Short mmCIF file of N, CA and C in Angstrom, two decimals:
data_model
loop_
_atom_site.label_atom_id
_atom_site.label_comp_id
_atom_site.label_asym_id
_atom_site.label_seq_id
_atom_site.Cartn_x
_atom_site.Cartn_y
_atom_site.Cartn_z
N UNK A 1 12.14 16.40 -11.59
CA UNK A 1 12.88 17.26 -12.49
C UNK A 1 12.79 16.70 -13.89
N UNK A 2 12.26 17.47 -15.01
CA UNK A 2 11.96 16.82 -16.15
C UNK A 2 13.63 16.63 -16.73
N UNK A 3 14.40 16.93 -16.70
CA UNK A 3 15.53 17.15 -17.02
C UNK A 3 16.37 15.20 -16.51
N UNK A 4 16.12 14.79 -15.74
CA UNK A 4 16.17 13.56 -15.17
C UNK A 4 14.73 12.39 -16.11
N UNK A 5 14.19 12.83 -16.68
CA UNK A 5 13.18 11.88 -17.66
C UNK A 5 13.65 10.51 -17.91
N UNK A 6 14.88 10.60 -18.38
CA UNK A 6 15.16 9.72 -19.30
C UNK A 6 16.08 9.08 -18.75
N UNK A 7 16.52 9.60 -17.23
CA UNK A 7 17.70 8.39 -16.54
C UNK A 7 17.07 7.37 -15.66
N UNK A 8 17.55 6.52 -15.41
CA UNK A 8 17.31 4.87 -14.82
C UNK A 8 16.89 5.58 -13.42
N UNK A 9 16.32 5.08 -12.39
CA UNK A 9 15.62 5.66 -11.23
C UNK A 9 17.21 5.81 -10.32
N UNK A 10 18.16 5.45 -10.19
CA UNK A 10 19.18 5.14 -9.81
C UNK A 10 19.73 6.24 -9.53
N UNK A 11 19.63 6.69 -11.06
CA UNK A 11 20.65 7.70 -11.31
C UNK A 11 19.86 8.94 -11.22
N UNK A 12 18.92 8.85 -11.47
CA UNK A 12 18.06 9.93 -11.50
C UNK A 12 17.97 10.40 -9.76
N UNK A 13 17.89 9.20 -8.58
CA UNK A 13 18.26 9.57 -7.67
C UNK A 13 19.23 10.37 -7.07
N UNK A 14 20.62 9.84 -7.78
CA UNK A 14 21.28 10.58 -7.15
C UNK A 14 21.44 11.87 -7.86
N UNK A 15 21.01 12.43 -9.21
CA UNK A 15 21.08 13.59 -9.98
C UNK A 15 20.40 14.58 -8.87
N UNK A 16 19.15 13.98 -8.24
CA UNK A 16 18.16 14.96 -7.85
C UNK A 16 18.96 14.92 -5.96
N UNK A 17 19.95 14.22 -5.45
CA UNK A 17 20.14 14.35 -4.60
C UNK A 17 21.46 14.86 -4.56
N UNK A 18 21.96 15.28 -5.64
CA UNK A 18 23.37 16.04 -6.11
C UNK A 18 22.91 17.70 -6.34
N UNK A 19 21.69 17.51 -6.87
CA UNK A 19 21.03 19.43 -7.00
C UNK A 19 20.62 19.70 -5.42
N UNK A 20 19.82 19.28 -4.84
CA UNK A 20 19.69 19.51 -3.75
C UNK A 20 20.38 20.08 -2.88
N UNK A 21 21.09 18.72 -2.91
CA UNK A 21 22.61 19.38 -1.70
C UNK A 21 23.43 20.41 -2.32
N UNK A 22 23.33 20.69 -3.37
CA UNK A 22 23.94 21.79 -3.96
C UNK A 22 23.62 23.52 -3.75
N UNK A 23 21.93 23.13 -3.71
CA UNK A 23 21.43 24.18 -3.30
C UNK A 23 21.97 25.34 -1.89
N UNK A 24 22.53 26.67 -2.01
CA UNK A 24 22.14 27.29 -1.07
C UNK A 24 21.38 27.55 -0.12
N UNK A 25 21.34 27.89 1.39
CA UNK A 25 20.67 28.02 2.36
C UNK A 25 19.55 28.90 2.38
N UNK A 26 20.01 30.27 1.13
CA UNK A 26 18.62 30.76 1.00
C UNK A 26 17.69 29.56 0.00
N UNK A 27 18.18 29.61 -0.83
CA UNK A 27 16.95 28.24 -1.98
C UNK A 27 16.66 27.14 -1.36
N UNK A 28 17.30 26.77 0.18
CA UNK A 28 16.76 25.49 0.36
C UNK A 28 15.65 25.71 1.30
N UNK A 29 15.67 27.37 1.68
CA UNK A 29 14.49 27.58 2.64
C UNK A 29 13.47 27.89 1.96
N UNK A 30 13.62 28.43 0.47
CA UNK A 30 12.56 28.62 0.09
C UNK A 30 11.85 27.90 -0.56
N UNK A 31 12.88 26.30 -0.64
CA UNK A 31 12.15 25.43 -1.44
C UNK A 31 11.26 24.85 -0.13
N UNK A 32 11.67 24.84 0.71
CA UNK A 32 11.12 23.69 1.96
C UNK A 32 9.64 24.66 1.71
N UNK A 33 9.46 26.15 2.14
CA UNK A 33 8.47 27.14 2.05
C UNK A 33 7.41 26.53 1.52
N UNK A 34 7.92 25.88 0.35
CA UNK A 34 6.57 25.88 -0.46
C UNK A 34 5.90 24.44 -0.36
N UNK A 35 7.21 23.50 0.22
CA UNK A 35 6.87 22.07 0.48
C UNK A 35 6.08 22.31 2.32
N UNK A 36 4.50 21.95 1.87
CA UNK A 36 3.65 22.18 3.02
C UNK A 36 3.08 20.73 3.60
N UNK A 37 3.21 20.81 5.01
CA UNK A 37 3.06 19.19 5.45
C UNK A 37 1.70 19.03 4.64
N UNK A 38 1.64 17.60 4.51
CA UNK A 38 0.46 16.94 3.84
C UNK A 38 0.38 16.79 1.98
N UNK A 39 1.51 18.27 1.39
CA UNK A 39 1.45 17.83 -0.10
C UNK A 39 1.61 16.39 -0.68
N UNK A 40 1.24 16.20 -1.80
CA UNK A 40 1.30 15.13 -2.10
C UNK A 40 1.86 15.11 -3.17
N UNK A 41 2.99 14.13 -3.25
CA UNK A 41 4.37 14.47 -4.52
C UNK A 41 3.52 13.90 -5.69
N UNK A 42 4.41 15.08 -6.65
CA UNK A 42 3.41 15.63 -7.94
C UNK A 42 4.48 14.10 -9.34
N UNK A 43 5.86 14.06 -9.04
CA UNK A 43 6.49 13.60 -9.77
C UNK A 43 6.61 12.08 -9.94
N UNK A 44 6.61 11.75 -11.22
CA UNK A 44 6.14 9.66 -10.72
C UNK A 44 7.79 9.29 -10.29
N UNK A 45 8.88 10.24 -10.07
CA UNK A 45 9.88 9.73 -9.93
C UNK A 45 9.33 9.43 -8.25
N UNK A 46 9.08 10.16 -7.48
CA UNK A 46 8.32 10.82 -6.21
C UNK A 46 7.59 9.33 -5.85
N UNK A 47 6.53 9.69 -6.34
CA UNK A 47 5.55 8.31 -6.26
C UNK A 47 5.92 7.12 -6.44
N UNK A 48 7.05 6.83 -7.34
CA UNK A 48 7.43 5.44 -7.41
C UNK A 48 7.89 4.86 -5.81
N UNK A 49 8.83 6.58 -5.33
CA UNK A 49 10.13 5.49 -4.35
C UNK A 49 8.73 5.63 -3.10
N UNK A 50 7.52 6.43 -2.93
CA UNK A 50 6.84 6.54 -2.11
C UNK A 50 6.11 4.85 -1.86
N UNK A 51 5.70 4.35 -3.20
CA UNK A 51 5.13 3.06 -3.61
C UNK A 51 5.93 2.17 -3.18
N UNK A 52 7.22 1.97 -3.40
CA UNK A 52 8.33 1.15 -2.98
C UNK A 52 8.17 1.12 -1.44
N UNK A 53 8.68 2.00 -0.87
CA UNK A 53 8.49 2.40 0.47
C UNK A 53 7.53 1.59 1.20
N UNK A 54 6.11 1.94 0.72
CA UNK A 54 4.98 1.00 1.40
C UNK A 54 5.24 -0.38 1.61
N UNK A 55 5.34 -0.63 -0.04
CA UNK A 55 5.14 -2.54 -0.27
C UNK A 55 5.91 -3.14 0.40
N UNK A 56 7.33 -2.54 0.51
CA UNK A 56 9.12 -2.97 1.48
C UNK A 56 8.30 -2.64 2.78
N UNK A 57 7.58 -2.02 3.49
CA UNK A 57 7.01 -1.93 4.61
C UNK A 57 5.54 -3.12 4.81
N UNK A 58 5.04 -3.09 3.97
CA UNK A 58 4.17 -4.42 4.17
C UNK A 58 4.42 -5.64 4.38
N UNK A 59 5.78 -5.90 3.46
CA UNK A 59 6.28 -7.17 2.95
C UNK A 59 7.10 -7.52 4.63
N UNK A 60 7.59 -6.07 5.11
CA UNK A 60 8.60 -7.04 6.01
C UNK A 60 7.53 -7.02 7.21
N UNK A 61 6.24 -6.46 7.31
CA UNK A 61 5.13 -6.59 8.88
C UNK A 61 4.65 -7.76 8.86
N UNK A 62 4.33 -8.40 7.33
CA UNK A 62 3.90 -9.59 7.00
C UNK A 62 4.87 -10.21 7.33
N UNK A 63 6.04 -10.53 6.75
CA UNK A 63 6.86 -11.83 7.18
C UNK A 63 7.03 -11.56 8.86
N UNK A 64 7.65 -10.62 9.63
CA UNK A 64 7.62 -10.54 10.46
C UNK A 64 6.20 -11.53 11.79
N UNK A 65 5.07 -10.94 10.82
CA UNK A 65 3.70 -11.59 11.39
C UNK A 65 4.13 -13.30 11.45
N UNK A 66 4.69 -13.70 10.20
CA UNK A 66 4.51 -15.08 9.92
C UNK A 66 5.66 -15.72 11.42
N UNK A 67 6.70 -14.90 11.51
CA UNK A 67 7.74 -15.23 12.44
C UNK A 67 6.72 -15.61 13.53
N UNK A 68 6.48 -14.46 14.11
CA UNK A 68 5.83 -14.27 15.64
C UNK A 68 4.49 -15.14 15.85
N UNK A 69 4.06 -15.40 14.78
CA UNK A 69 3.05 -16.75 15.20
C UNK A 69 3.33 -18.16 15.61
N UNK A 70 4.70 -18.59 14.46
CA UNK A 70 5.18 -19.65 14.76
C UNK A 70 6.28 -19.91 16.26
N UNK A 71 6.78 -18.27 16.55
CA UNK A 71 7.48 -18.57 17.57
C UNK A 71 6.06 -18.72 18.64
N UNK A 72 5.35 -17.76 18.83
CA UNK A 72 3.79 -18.14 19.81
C UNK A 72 3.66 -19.28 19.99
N UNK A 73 3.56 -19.81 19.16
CA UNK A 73 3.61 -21.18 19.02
C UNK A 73 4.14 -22.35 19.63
N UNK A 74 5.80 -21.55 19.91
CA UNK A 74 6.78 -22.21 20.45
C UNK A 74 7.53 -23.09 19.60
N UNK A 75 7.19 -22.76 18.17
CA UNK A 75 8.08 -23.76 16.92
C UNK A 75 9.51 -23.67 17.00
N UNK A 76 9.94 -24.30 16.79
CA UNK A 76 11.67 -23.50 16.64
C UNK A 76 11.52 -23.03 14.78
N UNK A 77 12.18 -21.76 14.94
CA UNK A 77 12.48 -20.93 13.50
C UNK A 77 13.67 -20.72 13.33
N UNK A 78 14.65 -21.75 12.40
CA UNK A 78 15.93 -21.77 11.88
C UNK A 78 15.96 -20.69 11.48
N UNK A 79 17.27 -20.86 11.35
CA UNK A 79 17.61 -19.70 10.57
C UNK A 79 17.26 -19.70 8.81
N UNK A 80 17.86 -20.25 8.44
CA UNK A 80 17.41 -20.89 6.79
C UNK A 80 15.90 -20.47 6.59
N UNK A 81 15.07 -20.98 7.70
CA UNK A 81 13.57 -20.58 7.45
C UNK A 81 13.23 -18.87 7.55
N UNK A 82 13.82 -18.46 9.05
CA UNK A 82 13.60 -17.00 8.96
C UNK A 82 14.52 -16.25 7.89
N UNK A 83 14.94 -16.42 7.29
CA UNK A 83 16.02 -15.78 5.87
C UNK A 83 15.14 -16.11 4.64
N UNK A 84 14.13 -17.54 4.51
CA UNK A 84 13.59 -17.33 3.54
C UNK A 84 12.26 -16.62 3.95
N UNK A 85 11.45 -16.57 5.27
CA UNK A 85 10.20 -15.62 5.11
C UNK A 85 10.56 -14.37 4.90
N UNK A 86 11.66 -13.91 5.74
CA UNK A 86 11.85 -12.28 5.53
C UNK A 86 12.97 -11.84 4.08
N UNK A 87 13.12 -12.98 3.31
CA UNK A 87 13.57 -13.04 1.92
C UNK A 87 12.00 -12.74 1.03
N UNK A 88 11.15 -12.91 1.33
CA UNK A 88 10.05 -12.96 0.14
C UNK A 88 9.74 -11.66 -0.15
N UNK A 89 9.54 -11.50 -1.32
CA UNK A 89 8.98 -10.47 -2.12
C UNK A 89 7.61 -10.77 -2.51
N UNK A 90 6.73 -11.66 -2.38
CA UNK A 90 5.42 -12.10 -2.66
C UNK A 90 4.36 -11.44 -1.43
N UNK A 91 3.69 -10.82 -1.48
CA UNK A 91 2.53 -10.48 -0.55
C UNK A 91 1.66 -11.50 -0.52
N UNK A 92 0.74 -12.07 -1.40
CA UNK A 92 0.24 -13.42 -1.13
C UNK A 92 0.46 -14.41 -0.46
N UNK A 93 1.86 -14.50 -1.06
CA UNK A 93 2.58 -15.98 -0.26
C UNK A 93 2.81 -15.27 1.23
N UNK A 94 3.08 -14.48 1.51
CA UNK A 94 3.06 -13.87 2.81
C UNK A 94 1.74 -14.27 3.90
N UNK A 95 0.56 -13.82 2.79
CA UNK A 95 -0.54 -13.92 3.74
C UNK A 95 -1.32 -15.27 3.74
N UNK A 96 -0.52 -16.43 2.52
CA UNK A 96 -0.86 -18.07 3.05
C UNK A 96 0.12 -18.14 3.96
N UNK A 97 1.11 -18.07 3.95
CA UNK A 97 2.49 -18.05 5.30
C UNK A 97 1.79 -18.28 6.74
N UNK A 98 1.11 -16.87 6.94
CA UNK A 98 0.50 -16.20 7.65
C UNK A 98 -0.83 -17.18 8.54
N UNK A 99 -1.84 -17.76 7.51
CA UNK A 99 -2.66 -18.59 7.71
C UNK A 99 -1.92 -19.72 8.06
N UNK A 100 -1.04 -20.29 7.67
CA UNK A 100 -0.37 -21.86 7.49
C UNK A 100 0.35 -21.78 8.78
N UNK A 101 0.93 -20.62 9.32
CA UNK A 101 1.33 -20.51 10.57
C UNK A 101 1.12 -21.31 11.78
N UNK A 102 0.04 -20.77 11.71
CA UNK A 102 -1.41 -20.96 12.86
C UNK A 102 -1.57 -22.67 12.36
N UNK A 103 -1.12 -23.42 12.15
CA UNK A 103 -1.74 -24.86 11.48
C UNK A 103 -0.64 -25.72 11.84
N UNK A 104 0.38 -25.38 11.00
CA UNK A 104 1.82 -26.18 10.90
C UNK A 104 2.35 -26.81 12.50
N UNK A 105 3.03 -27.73 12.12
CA UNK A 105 3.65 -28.27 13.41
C UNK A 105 4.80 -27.96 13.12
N UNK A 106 5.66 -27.53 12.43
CA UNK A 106 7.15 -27.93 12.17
C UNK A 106 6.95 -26.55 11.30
N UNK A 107 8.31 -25.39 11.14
CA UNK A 107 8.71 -24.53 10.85
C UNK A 107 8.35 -24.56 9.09
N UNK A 108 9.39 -25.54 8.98
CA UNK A 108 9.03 -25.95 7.30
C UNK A 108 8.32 -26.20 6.68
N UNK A 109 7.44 -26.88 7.42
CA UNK A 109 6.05 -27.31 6.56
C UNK A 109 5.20 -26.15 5.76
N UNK A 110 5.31 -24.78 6.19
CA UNK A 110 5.36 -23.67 5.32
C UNK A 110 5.28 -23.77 4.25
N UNK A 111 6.54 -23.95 3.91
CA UNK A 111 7.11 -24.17 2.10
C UNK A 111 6.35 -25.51 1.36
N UNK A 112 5.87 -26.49 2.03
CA UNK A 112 5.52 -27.59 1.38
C UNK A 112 4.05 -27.03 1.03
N UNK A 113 3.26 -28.57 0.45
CA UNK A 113 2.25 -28.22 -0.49
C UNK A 113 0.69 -28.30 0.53
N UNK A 114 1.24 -28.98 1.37
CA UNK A 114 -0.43 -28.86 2.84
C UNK A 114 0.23 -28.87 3.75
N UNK A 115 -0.25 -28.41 4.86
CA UNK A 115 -0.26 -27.94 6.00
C UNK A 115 -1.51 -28.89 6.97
N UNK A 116 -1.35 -29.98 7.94
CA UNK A 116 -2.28 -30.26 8.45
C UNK A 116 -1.77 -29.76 9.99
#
């Protein structure tokens, strides 16, 4: 909604989820009408939370990955440790995590600077 341009994504969320629900049962059928499986959202408000969506879905398969190797493993995974892998926002550091897994003897050794 160009009318939402200029508000913080926040707010702009809930503007566009305040018209919505506002909408009548005829306008909400005819908006769905035109929304056809497979379109692809036209608005970067759209695309941003779509983008978000992914990376928050990568970020937590990756840490998740890093868990389930070290438990394979049979490591013990504190808690402190599983709060900081599935704390990261880094995709990289995810996918040395990931490698260092498979190596490490001890949960922590993760975070340090080698891994033998």
């Amino acid at each position: 909604m160009a009318v939402t341009a200029g508000f913080d994504e926040e707010r702009r969320a809930i503007y566009t989820d305040l018209v919505l629900s506002s909408l009548h049962e005829a306008a909400r059928r005819r908006l769905e009408a035109i929304m056809r499986p497979g379109r692809e959202y036209q608005s970067d408000f759209a695309k941003s939370y779509v983008a978000q969506g992914k990376k928050e879905g990568e970020l937590k398969a990756k840490a998740e990955a890093v868990i389930a190797v070290l438990e394979a493993r049979e490591l013990e995974v504190a808690q402190d440790v599983r709060e900081r892998i599935l704390g990261s926002t880094d995709l990289a550091e995810l996918d040395g995590w990931i490698r260092r897994a498979a190596l490490v003897r001890d949960a922590r050794e993760l975070f340090t600077a080698t891994a033998s």
